[in-house]
Amino acid sequence: MGDVLVIVIGTTDVSLIPGISIAGPSPEATHYTPALDVEYLLTGRPKTLDAVPVTPDGIPTPAVVTRALTRDLPKLVVDAGSRIPPRVPRVVLGGVPGGDIRQGAMPREAAEEIAAGGRLLGRQLAPLGRVVIGESIPGGTTTAMAILLALGYNAWGRTSSSSPDNPKELKIKVVRDALARISPPLDAITAVAEVGDPVHLAVASIALGVVEGGGEVILAGGTQMAAAAALYKALGGDMERLAVATTRWIVEDKSADFLGLMREVGVRRIYISKTSFATSRCRGLRAYERGYVKEGVAMGYALWHAETKGVDPLPHVEAELERLGSCFA
Amino acid sequence: MGDVLVIVIGTTDVSLIPGISIAGPSPEATHYTPALDVEYLLTGRPKTLDAVPVTPDGIPTPAVVTRALTRDLPKLVVDAGSRIPPRVPRVVLGGVPGGDIRQGAMPREAAEEIAAGGRLLGRQLAPLGRVVIGESIPGGTTTAMAILLALGYNAWGRTSSSSPDNPKELKIKVVRDALARISPPLDAITAVAEVGDPVHLAVASIALGVVEGGGEVILAGGTQMAAAAALYKALGGDMERLAVATTRWIVEDKSADFLGLMREVGVRRIYISKTSFATSRCRGLRAYERGYVKEGVAMGYALWHAETKGVDPLPHVEAELERLGSCFA
């Protein structure tokens, strides 16, 4: 049995705050990004908008890397709560899009639905192979920081960013405003309902169900997966049975503290992709070495998956970018 | 790799026509049945209503048999278009509930979404094992008849019923009214949009995707699966790679013509469960031998699956009915 790739998508209104997220051409456009990511991942082109999965500067979304390197794997999209539903088959859990955490993320009942639905889905997936869970949620590094703090971890300014200039002061300010309403440590459901988002809870709950069902799990992502792992732990998940896979770019990000967060949360097994894009003939991929993108849509896992098979990822990613007409020298 | 059980649910307003369906305590209640079926199948109890999956006379829904016999299998619910969404994780394809076929079943675009979404889902499922596709849609034997006729098969009065008294005259009248608008043979999408429902098209499209992805498919159901197989064929599916599994009760149903329909559609491989419930200590199961229920929610496959493992299904089904407090002598 091979791996099954589950991509959990959702939105948070945190991404509408100007300057928080560069995962879209404008704050409003970030709400389209998860849908476009999974439409492209499954079909090779975005469907909801006539767009390419590449910025105007030629920098590809991480889904390009994941698509290029995981053609052999079955993929399942889970929509934990998105303002823009993707036009591909998607598992819905009964969740809702996340609100602005300064006012509250979602009704408690919605968080409970996500947790129960995610867990039940995980149980069903457990016999199918190792379940790899990635994410797409613009604004997610901000809500991850808030979730970790709400659960009692000192995460101030320690989550990463898809920008080379991590807007940490702004993120800290938003999270501080959100946390002013609550008194950590909170339980997982309350933390998410108050200052979280649908995606981190869905990732944690699916992982819990898989592990309860006797299966194996890899959380595929950067510092956001510290928040997902912390929720998993708070829901009673066994930390010995959880692994995280991410990129070199995340681990080396000096604006964040991936390894420190993972250690504090109690994640023991970490797989880190080694690939460099420094020698790429595509400008947009070389930008990854300057701190753009770093993670998302299970990119770190996809690179590591190729590496463990002895495949050099770069030519495959370049070929996909070429196909998209976006490999600019 | 084992089997993966996919249950496709949906509703058609045909089931609201008094006398057409006994899959619910009233015509209106039939719209709850698919949701209750899959909630019970995945969790052991219906969630949307405080109900038991057993009629007041003690006759269990076929989901009881399926749950009792497929505990070892991963299950995925696909909601092709339901008026009452189930409160369990479900894959949505972008379809809509089916209308009354005398006025038209759904917009063409909805049928196209179901076909594209189902096919894409099937592609993802293909590597996971043999994909077994069951259904729950009250009124489905009537829409199956209409779909087969719209595709050019002579199916008048040849589909089965969950009642021992197949209301064939009423079904034929409804289908005749529906077909008055169209000129068979139609293509698959037009046939479904005009006189079909979301479920048969989703079943056919998922099967097509699985086969295109190199996987194996079993359609798990009765005469409705003749309509699904006919849609699969009309969409270009390879008939050599399709199998159907059903119950003895369907094959022996003199009010219908399962084997004749399958032959005309071109299904070559048919698996038939042998189990009899005649000696059951539960009255509700003995009723199956008098023509109640017959199929649904992949029951025939579940029985056959147990039989091929050398397991006697009856004690397992009785134990589950006992757990529900519904094994009446």
PDB file of N, CA and C in Angstrom, chain A residues 141-142 158-162 166 171 223 249-250 253 255-257 294:
ATOM      1  N   THR A 141      -0.676  30.893   8.933  1.00  0.00           N
ATOM      2  CA  THR A 141       0.415  30.978   9.917  1.00  0.00           C
ATOM      3  C   THR A 141       0.029  31.913  11.067  1.00  0.00           C
ATOM      4  N   THR A 142      -0.891  32.843  10.783  1.00  0.00           N
ATOM      5  CA  THR A 142      -1.372  33.722  11.862  1.00  0.00           C
ATOM      6  C   THR A 142      -2.326  32.963  12.780  1.00  0.00           C
ATOM      7  N   ARG A 158       6.663  32.992  16.248  1.00  0.00           N
ATOM      8  CA  ARG A 158       7.491  31.830  15.896  1.00  0.00           C
ATOM      9  C   ARG A 158       6.953  31.051  14.705  1.00  0.00           C
ATOM     10  N   THR A 159       5.812  31.475  14.138  1.00  0.00           N
ATOM     11  CA  THR A 159       5.329  30.784  12.938  1.00  0.00           C
ATOM     12  C   THR A 159       5.874  31.466  11.690  1.00  0.00           C
ATOM     13  N   SER A 160       5.901  30.700  10.610  1.00  0.00           N
ATOM     14  CA  SER A 160       6.555  31.113   9.379  1.00  0.00           C
ATOM     15  C   SER A 160       5.613  31.950   8.507  1.00  0.00           C
ATOM     16  N   SER A 161       6.028  32.186   7.273  1.00  0.00           N
ATOM     17  CA  SER A 161       5.260  33.010   6.341  1.00  0.00           C
ATOM     18  C   SER A 161       5.622  32.602   4.931  1.00  0.00           C
ATOM     19  N   SER A 162       4.690  32.785   3.992  1.00  0.00           N
ATOM     20  CA  SER A 162       5.025  32.486   2.599  1.00  0.00           C
ATOM     21  C   SER A 162       5.750  33.659   1.945  1.00  0.00           C
ATOM     22  N   ASN A 166       8.519  38.118   6.571  1.00  0.00           N
ATOM     23  CA  ASN A 166       7.464  37.666   7.472  1.00  0.00           C
ATOM     24  C   ASN A 166       6.885  38.883   8.212  1.00  0.00           C
ATOM     25  N   LYS A 171       1.180  40.311  12.404  1.00  0.00           N
ATOM     26  CA  LYS A 171       0.570  39.059  12.844  1.00  0.00           C
ATOM     27  C   LYS A 171       0.435  39.030  14.372  1.00  0.00           C
ATOM     28  N   THR A 223       5.203  25.437   9.901  1.00  0.00           N
ATOM     29  CA  THR A 223       4.885  25.737  11.301  1.00  0.00           C
ATOM     30  C   THR A 223       3.394  25.591  11.604  1.00  0.00           C
ATOM     31  N   TRP A 249      13.347  24.865   3.407  1.00  0.00           N
ATOM     32  CA  TRP A 249      13.099  26.307   3.462  1.00  0.00           C
ATOM     33  C   TRP A 249      12.390  26.696   4.764  1.00  0.00           C
ATOM     34  N   ILE A 250      11.526  25.838   5.240  1.00  0.00           N
ATOM     35  CA  ILE A 250      10.840  26.088   6.515  1.00  0.00           C
ATOM     36  C   ILE A 250      11.819  25.935   7.685  1.00  0.00           C
ATOM     37  N   ASP A 253      14.184  28.787   8.000  1.00  0.00           N
ATOM     38  CA  ASP A 253      13.587  30.130   8.073  1.00  0.00           C
ATOM     39  C   ASP A 253      13.922  30.784   9.420  1.00  0.00           C
ATOM     40  N   SER A 255      13.078  33.645  10.437  1.00  0.00           N
ATOM     41  CA  SER A 255      11.989  34.477  10.955  1.00  0.00           C
ATOM     42  C   SER A 255      11.007  33.651  11.788  1.00  0.00           C
ATOM     43  N   ALA A 256      11.214  32.334  11.847  1.00  0.00           N
ATOM     44  CA  ALA A 256      10.296  31.455  12.569  1.00  0.00           C
ATOM     45  C   ALA A 256      11.115  30.436  13.358  1.00  0.00           C
ATOM     46  N   ASP A 257      10.436  29.468  13.969  1.00  0.00           N
ATOM     47  CA  ASP A 257      11.139  28.481  14.802  1.00  0.00           C
ATOM     48  C   ASP A 257      10.443  27.140  14.694  1.00  0.00           C
ATOM     49  N   LYS A 294       7.970  28.663   0.504  1.00  0.00           N
ATOM     50  CA  LYS A 294       8.489  27.796   1.585  1.00  0.00           C
ATOM     51  C   LYS A 294       7.722  26.495   1.801  1.00  0.00           C
TER      52      LYS A 294
END
